PDB file of C-alpha atoms and ligand atoms in Angstrom:
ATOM      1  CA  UNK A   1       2.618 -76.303-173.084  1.00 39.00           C
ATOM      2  CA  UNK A   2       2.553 -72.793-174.619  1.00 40.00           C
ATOM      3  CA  UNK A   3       2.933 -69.934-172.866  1.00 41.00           C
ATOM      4  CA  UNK A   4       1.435 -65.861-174.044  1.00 42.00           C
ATOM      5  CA  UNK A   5       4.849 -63.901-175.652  1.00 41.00           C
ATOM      6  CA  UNK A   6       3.670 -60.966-174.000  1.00 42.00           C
ATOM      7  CA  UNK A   7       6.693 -59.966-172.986  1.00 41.00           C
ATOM      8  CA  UNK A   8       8.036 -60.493-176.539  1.00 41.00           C
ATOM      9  CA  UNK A   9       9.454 -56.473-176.007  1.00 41.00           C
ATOM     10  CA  UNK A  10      12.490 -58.635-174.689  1.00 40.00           C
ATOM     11  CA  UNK A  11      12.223 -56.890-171.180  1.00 41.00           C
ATOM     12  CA  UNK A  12      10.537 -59.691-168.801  1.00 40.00           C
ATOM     13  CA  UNK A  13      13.183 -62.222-168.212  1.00 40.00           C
ATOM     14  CA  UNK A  14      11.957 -65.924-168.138  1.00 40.00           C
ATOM     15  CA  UNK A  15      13.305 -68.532-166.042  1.00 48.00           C
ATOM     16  CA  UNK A  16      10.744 -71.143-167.550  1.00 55.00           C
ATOM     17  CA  UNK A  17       8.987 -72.068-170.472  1.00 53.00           C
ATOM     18  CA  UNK A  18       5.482 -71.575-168.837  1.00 59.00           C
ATOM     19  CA  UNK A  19       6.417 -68.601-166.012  1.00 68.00           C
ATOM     20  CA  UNK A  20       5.042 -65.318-167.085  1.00 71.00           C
ATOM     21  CA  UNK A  21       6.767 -62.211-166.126  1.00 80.00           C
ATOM     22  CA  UNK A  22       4.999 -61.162-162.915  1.00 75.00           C
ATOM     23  CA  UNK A  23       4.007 -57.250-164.364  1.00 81.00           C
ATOM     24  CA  UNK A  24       3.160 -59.115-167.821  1.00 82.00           C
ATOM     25  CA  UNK A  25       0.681 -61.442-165.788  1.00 81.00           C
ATOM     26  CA  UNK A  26      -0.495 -58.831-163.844  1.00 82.00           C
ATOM     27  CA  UNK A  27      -1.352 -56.490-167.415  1.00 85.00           C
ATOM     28  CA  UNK A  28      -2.962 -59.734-168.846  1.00 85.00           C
ATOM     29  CA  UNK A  29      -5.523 -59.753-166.444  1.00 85.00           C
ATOM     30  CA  UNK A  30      -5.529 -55.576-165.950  1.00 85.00           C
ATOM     31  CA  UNK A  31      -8.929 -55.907-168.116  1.00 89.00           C
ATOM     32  CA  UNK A  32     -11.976 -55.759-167.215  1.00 90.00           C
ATOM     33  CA  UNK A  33     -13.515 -58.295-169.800  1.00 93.00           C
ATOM     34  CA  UNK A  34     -10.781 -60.519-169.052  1.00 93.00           C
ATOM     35  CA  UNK A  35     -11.473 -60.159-165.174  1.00 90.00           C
ATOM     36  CA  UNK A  36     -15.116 -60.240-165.989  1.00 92.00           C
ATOM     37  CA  UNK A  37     -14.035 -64.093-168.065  1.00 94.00           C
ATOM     38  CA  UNK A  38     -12.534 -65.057-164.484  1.00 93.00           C
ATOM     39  CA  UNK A  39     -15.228 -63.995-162.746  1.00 91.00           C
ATOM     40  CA  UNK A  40     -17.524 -65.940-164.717  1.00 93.00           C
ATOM     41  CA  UNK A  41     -15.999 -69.129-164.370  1.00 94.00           C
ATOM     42  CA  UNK A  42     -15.832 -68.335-160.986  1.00 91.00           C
ATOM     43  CA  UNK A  43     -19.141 -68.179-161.176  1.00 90.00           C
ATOM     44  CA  UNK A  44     -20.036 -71.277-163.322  1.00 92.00           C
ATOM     45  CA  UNK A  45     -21.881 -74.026-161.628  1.00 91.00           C
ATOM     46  CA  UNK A  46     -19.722 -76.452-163.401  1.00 92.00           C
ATOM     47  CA  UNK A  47     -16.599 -76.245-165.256  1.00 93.00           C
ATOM     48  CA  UNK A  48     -15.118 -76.681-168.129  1.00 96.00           C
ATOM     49  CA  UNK A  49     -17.315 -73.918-169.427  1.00 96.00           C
ATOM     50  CA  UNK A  50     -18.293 -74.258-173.197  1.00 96.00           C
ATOM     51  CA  UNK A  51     -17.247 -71.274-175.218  1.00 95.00           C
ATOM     52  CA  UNK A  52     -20.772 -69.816-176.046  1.00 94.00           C
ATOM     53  CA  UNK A  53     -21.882 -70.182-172.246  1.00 94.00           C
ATOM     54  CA  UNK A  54     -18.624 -68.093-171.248  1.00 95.00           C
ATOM     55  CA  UNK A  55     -19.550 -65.702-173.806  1.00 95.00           C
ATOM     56  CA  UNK A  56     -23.238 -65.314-172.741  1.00 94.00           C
ATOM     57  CA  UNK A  57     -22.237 -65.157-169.090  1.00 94.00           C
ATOM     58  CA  UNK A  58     -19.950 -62.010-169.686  1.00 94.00           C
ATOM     59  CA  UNK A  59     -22.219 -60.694-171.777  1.00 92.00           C
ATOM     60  CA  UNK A  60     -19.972 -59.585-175.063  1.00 91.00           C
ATOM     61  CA  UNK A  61     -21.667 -59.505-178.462  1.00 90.00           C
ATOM     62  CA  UNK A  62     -18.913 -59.888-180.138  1.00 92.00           C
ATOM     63  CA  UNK A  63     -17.744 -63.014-180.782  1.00 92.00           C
ATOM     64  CA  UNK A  64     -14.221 -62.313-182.215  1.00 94.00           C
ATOM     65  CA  UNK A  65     -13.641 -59.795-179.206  1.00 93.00           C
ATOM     66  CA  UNK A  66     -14.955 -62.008-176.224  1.00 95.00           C
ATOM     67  CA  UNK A  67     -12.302 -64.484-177.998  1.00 95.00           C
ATOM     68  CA  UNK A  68      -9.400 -62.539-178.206  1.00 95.00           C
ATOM     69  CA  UNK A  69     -10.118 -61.859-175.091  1.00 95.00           C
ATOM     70  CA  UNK A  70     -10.200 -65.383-174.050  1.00 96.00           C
ATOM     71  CA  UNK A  71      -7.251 -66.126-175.939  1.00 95.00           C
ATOM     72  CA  UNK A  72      -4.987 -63.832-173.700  1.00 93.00           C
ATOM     73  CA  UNK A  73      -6.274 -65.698-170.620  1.00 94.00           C
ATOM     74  CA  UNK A  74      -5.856 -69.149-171.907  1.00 94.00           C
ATOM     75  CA  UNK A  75      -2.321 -70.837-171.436  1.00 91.00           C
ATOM     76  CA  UNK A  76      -1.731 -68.914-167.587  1.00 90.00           C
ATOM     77  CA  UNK A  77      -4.525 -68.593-166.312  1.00 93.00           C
ATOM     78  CA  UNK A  78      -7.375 -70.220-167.844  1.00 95.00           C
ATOM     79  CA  UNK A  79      -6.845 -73.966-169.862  1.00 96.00           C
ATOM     80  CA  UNK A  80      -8.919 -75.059-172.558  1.00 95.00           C
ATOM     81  CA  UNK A  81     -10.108 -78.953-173.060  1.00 94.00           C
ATOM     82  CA  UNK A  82     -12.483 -80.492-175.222  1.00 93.00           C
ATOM     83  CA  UNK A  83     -15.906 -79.305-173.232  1.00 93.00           C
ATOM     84  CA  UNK A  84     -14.809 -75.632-172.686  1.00 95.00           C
ATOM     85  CA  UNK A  85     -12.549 -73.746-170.693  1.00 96.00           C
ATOM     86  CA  UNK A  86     -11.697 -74.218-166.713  1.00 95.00           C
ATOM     87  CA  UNK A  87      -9.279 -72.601-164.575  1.00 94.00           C
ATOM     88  CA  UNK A  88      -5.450 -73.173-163.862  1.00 93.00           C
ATOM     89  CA  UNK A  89      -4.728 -72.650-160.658  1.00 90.00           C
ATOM     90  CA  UNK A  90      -3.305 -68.764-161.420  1.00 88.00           C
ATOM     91  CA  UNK A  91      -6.541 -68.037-162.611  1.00 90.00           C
ATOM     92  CA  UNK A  92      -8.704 -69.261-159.965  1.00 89.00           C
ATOM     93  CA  UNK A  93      -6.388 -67.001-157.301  1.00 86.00           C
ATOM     94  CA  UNK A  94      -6.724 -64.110-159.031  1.00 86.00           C
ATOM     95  CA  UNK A  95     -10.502 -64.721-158.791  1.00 86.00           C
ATOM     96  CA  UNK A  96     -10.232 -65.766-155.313  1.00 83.00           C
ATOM     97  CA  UNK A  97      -8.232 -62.395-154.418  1.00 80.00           C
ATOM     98  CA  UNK A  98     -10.905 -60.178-156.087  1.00 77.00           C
ATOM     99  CA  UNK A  99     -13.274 -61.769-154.430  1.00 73.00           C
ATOM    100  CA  UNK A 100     -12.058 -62.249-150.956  1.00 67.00           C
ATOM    101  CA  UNK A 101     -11.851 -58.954-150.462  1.00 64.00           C
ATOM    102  CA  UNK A 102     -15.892 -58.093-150.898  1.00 64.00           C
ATOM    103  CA  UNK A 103     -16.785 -60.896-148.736  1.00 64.00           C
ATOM    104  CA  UNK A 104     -16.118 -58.308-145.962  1.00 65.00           C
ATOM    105  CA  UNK A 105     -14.541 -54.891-147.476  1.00 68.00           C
ATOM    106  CA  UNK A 106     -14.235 -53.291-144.059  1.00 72.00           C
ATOM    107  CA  UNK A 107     -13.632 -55.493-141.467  1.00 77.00           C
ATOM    108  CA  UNK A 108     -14.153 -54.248-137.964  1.00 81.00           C
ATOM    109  CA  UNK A 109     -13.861 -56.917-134.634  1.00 89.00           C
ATOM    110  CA  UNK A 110     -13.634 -55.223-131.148  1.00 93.00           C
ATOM    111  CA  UNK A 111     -11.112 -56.855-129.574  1.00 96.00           C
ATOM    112  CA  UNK A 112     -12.402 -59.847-127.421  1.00 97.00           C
ATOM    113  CA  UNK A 113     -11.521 -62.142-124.903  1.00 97.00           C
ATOM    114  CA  UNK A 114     -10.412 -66.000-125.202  1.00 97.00           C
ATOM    115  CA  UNK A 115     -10.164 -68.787-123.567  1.00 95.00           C
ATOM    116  CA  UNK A 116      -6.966 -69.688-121.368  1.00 95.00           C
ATOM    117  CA  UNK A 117      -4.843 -67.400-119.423  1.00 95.00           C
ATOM    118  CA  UNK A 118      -1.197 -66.160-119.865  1.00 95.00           C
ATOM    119  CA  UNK A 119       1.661 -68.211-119.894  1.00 91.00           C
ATOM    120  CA  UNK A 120       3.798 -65.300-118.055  1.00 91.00           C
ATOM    121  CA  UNK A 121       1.807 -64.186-115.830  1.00 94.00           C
ATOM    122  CA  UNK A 122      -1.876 -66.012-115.504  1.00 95.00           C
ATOM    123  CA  UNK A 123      -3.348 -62.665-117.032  1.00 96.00           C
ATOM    124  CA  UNK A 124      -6.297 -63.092-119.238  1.00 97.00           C
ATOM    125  CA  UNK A 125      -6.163 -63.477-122.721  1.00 97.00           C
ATOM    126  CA  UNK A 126      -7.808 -61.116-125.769  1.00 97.00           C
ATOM    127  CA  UNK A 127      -7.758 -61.399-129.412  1.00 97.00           C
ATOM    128  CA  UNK A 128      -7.166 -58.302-131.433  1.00 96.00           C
ATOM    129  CA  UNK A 129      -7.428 -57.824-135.253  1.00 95.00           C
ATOM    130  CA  UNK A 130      -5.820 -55.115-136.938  1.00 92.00           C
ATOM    131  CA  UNK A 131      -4.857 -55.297-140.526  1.00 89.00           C
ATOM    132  CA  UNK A 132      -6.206 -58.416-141.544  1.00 88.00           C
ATOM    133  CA  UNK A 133      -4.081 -60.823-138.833  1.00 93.00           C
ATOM    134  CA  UNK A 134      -5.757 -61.796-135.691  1.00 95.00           C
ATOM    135  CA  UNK A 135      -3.105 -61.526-132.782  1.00 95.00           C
ATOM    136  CA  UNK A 136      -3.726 -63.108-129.209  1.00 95.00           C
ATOM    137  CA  UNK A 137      -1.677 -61.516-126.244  1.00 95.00           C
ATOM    138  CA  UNK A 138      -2.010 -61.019-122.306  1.00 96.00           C
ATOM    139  CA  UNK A 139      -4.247 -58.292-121.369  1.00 97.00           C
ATOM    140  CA  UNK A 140      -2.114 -57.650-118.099  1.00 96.00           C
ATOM    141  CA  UNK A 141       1.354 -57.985-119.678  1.00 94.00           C
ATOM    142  CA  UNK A 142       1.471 -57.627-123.109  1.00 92.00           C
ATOM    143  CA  UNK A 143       2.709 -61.587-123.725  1.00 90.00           C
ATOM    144  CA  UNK A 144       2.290 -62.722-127.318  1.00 90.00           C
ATOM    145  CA  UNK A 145       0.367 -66.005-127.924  1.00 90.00           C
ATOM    146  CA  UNK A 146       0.429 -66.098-131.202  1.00 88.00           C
ATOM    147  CA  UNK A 147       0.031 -63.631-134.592  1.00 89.00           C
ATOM    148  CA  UNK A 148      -1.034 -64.918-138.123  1.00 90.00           C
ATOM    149  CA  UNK A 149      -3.161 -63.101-141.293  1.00 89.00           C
ATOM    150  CA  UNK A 150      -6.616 -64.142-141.278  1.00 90.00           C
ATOM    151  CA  UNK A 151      -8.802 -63.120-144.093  1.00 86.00           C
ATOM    152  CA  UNK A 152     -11.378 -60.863-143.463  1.00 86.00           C
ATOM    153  CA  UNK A 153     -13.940 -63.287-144.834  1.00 84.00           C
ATOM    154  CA  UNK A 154     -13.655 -65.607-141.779  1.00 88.00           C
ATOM    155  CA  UNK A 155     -14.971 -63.369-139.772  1.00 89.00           C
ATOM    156  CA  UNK A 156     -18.092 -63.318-141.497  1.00 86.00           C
ATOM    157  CA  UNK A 157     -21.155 -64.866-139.438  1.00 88.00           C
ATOM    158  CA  UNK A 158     -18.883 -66.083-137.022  1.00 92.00           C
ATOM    159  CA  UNK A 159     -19.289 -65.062-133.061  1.00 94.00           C
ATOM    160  CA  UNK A 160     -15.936 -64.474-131.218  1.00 95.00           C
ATOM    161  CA  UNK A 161     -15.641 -68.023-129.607  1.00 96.00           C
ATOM    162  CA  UNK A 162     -16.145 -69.146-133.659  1.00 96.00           C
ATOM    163  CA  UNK A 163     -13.602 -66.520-135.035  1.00 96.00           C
ATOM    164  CA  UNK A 164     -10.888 -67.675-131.994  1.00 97.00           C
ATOM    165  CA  UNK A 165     -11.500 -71.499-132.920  1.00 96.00           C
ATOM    166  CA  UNK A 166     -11.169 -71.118-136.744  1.00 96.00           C
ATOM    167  CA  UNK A 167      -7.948 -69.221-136.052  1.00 96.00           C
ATOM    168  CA  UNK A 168      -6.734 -72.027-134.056  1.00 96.00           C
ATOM    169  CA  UNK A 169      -7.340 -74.519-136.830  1.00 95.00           C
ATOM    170  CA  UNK A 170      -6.069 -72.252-139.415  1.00 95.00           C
ATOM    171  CA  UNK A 171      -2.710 -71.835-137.436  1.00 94.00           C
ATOM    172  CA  UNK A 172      -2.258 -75.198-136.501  1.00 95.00           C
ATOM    173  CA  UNK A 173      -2.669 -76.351-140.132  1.00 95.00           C
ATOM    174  CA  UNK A 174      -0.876 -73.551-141.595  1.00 94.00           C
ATOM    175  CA  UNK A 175       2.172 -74.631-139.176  1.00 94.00           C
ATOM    176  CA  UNK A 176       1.978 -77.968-139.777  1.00 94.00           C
ATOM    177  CA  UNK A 177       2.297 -77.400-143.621  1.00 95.00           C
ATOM    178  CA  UNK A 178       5.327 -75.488-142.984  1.00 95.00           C
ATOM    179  CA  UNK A 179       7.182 -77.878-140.754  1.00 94.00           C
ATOM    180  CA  UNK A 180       6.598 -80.428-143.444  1.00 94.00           C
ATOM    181  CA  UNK A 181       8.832 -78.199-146.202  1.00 95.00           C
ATOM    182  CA  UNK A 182       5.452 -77.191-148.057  1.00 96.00           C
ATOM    183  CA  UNK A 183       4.548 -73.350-148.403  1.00 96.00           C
ATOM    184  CA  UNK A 184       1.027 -72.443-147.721  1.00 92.00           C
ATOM    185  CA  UNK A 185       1.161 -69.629-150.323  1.00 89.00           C
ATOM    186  CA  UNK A 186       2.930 -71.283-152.882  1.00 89.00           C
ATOM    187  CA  UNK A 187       3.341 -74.734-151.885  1.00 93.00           C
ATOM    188  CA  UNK A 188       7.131 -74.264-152.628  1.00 95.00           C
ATOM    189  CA  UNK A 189       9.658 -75.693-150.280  1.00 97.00           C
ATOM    190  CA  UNK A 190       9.855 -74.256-147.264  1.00 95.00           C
ATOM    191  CA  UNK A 191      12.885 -74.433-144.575  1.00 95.00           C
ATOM    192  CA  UNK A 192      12.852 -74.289-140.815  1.00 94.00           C
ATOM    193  CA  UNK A 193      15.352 -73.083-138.727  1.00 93.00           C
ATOM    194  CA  UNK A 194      15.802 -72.939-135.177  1.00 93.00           C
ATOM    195  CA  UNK A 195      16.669 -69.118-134.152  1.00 90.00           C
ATOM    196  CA  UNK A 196      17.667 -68.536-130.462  1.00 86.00           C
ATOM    197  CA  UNK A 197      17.738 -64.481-130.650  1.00 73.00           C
ATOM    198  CA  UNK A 198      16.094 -61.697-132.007  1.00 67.00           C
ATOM    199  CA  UNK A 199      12.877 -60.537-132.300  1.00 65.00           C
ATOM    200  CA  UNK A 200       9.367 -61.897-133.307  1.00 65.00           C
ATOM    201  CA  UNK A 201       6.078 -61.116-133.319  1.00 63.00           C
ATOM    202  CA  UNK A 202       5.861 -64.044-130.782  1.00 65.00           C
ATOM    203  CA  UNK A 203       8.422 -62.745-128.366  1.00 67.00           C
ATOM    204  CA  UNK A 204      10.255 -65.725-127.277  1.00 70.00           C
ATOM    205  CA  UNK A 205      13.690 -66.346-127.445  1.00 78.00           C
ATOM    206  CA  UNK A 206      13.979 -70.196-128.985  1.00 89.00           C
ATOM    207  CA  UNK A 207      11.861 -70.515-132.289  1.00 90.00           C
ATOM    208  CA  UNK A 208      11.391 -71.780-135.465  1.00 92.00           C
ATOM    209  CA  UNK A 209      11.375 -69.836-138.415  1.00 93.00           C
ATOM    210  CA  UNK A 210       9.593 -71.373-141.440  1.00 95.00           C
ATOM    211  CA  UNK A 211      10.961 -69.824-145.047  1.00 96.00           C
ATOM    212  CA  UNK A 212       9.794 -70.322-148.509  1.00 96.00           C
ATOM    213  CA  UNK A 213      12.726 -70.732-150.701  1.00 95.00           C
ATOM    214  CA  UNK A 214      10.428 -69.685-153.640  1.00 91.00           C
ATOM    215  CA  UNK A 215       7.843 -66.529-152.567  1.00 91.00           C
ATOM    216  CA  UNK A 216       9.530 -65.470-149.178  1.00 93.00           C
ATOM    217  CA  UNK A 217       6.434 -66.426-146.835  1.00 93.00           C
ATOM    218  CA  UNK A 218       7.518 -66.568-143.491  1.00 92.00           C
ATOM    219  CA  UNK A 219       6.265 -68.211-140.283  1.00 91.00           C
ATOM    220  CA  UNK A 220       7.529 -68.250-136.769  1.00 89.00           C
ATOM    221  CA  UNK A 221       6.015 -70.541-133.684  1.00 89.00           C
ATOM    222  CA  UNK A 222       7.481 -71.799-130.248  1.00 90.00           C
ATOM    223  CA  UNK A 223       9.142 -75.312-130.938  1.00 93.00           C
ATOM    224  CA  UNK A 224       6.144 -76.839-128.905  1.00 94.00           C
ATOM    225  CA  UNK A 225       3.540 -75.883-131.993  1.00 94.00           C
ATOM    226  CA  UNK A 226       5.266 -79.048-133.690  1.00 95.00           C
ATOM    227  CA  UNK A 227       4.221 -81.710-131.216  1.00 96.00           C
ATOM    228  CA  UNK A 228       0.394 -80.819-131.186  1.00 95.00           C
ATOM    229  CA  UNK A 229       0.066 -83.646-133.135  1.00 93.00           C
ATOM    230  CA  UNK A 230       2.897 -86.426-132.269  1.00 96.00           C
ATOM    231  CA  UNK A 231       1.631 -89.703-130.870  1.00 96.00           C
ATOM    232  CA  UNK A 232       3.197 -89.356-127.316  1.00 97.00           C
ATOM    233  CA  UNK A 233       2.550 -86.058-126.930  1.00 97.00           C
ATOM    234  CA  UNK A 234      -1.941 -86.592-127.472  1.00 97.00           C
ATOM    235  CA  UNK A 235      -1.172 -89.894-125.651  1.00 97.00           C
ATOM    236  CA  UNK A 236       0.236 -87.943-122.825  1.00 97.00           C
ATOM    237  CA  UNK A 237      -2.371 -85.510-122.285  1.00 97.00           C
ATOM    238  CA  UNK A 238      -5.147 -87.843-123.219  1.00 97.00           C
ATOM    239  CA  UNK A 239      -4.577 -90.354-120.615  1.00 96.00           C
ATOM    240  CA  UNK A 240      -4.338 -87.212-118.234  1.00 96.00           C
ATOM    241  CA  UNK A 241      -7.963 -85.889-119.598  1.00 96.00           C
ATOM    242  CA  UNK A 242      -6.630 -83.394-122.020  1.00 95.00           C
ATOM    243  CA  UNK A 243      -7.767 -83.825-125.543  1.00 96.00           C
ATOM    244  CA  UNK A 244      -5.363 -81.373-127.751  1.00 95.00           C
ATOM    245  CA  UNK A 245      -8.149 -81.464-130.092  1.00 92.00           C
ATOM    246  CA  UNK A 246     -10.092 -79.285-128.514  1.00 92.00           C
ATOM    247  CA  UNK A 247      -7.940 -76.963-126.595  1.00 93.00           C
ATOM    248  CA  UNK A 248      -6.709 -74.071-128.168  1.00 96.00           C
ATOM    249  CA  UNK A 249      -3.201 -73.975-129.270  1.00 95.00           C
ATOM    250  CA  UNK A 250      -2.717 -70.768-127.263  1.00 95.00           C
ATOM    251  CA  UNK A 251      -3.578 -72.777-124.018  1.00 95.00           C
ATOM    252  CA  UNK A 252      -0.728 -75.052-124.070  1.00 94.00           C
ATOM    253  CA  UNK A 253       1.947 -72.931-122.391  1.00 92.00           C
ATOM    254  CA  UNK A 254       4.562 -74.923-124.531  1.00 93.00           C
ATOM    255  CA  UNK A 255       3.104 -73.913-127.514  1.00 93.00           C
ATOM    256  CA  UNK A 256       3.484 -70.627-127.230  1.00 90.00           C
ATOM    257  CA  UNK A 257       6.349 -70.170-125.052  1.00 88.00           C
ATOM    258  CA  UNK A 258       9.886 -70.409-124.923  1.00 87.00           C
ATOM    259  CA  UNK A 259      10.392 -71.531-121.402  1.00 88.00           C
ATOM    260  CA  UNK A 260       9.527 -74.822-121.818  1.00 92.00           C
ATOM    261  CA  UNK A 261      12.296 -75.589-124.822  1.00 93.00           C
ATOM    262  CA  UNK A 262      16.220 -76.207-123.631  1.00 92.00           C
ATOM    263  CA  UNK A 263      18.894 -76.934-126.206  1.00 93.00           C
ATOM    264  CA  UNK A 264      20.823 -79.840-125.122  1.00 94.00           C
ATOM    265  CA  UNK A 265      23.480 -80.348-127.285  1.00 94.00           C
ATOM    266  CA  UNK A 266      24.521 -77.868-130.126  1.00 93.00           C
ATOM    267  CA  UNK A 267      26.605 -80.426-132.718  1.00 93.00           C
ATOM    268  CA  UNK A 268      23.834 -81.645-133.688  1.00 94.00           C
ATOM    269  CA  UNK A 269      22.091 -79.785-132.372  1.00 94.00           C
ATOM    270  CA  UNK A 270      19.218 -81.189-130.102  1.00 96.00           C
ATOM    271  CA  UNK A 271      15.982 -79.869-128.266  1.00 95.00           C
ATOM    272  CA  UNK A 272      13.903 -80.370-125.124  1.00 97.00           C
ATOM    273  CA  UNK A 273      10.145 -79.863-124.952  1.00 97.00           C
ATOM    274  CA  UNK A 274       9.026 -80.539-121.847  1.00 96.00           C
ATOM    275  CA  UNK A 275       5.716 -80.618-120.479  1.00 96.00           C
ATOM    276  CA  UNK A 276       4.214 -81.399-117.329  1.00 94.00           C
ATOM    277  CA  UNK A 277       0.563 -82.225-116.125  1.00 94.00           C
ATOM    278  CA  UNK A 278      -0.718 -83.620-112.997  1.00 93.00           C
ATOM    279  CA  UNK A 279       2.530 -83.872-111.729  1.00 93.00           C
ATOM    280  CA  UNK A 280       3.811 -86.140-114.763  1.00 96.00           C
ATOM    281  CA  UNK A 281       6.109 -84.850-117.290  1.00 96.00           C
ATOM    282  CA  UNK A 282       6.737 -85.536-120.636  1.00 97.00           C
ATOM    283  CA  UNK A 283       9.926 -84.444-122.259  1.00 97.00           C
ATOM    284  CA  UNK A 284      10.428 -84.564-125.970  1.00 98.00           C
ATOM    285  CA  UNK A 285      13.820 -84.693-127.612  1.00 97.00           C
ATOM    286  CA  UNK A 286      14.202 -83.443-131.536  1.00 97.00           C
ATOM    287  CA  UNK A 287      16.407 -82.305-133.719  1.00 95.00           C
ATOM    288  CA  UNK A 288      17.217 -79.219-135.723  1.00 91.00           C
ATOM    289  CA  UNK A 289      14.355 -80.167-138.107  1.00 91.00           C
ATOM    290  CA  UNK A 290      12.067 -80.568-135.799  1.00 93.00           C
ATOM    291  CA  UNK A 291      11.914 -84.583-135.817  1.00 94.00           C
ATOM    292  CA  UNK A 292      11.018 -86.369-132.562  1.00 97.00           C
ATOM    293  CA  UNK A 293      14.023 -88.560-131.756  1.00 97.00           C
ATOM    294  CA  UNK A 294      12.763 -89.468-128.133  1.00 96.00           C
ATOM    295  CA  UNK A 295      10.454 -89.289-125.644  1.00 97.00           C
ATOM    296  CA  UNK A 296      11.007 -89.618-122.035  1.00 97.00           C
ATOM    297  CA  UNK A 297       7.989 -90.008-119.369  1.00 96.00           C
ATOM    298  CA  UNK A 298       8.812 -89.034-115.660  1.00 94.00           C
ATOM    299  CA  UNK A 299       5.991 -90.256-113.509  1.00 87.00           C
ATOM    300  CA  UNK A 300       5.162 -89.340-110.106  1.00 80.00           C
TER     301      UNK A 300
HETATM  302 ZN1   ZN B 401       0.593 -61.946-119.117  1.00 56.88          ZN
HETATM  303 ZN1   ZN B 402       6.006 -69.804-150.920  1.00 56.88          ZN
END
């Protein structure tokens, strides 16, 4: 595959054949035909997109022009086939970032309450949003339950109870990519780490930290967040009339809080989730990547 040489000046250093230099990518599409050409196939109700339709949809006379044009797109961020043009995935984010931002240019939410109460002290719970990342903490003591960026987009037609539950499946998910070593920004690989001081937006003392190796993205959760989804773990709060389906992430006190994690053993280094519910309690053993190595149920 080709890529533009528009960094033949010799500045932009390339580490592969088909990576543009990030200001060069960023000047390629600094146009506003060219944006205008995205926007379009955005816009398309099918793609590829044959040449003329492209052409006719931006609305250049100029044949030669809407094709240079065209040209300087094709390769990063647009791909041409046999029927017409289509996206590469570049092309459709740069779209997708244009356009996100004018499905709601000036998002305003009052903060509102949510269901559950606080893990710390029983308190009740309010979501706040404040520079595009809905945050969910204790009204009475301040207790974190959770932080993440949330476009402003989702909070279009949505009521509060809507907004909360979309935020609980987009954190969940979001998580659960990251625990399994793929970046939901870049898909790169991402690695988890279990951190035992400093400071987070969540507060507590044992996390994980999630890193992309390849764009930086970072994510940080209780050690709990990972079991939302193990077998024992639903089995355990199913049988006890809790379906972790439909209980908000922020509920489950080991979720979102440190006090229900222990290390047990430090080489290797091993973990404790426990959890307790009508008297029973579960406790989960895993290691330092988060891997469920046994569970232990202590009925009443
Ligand atoms: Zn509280
Ligand atoms: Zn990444």
């Amino acid at each position: 595959m080709s890529r533009s040489n528009a960094s033949s000046d010799g500045e932009g250093v390339l580490e592969c054949t088909d990576c543009l230099d990030p200001a060069d990518a960023f000047a390629l599409v600094g146009n506003e035909t060219r944006l205008a050409i995205l926007e379009a196939l955005w816009a398309a109700d099918e793609r590829p997109v044959a040449f003329s339709d492209l052409r006719r949809a931006v609305g250049v006379r100029d044949s030669a022009q809407f094709n240079y044009h065209l040209q300087q797109l094709t390769g990063h961020f647009v791909t041409q086939v046999e029927e017409g043009y289509a996206f590469k995935h570049a092309g459709e984010k740069v779209v997708r970032s244009v356009i996100a931002g004018s499905f709601n240019e000036d998002p305003s939410v009052e903060p509102f309450p949510v269901e559950g109460s606080c893990y710390a002290c029983s308190g009740s719970l309010e979501a706040t949003y404040e520079d595009e990342r809905l945050a969910i903490d204790c009204v009475d003591c301040g207790s974190g339950h959770g932080e993440y960026a949330f476009p402003p987009g989702g909070l279009n037609d949505r009521t509060p109870a809507e907004i909360a539950a979309a935020f609980d499946h987009r954190v969940r998910h979001l998580h659960c990519l990251a625990a399994d070593g793929v970046c939901p920004e870049c898909s790169g690989p991402m690695e988890t780490t279990i951190v035992e001081a400093g400071d987070c937006c969540l507060g507590v003392g044992i996390r994980v930290d999630h890193v992309c190796r390849q764009c930086d993205h970072a994510l940080c959760s209780a050690v709990g967040l990972r079991l939302l989804e193990h077998s024992a773990v639903v089995g355990f709060h199913r049988e006890r009339g809790v379906s972790l389906d439909d209980r908000p992430y922020w509920t489950l006190p080991w979720c979102v809080s440190d006090e229900y994690t222990r290390i047990t053993d430090r080489d290797p280094l091993r973990l404790e989730v426990t959890m307790a519910l009508e008297g029973d309690r579960l406790r989960v053993t895993m290691d330092e990547s988060l891997d469920v190595l046994e569970t232990c149920l202590e009925a009443r």
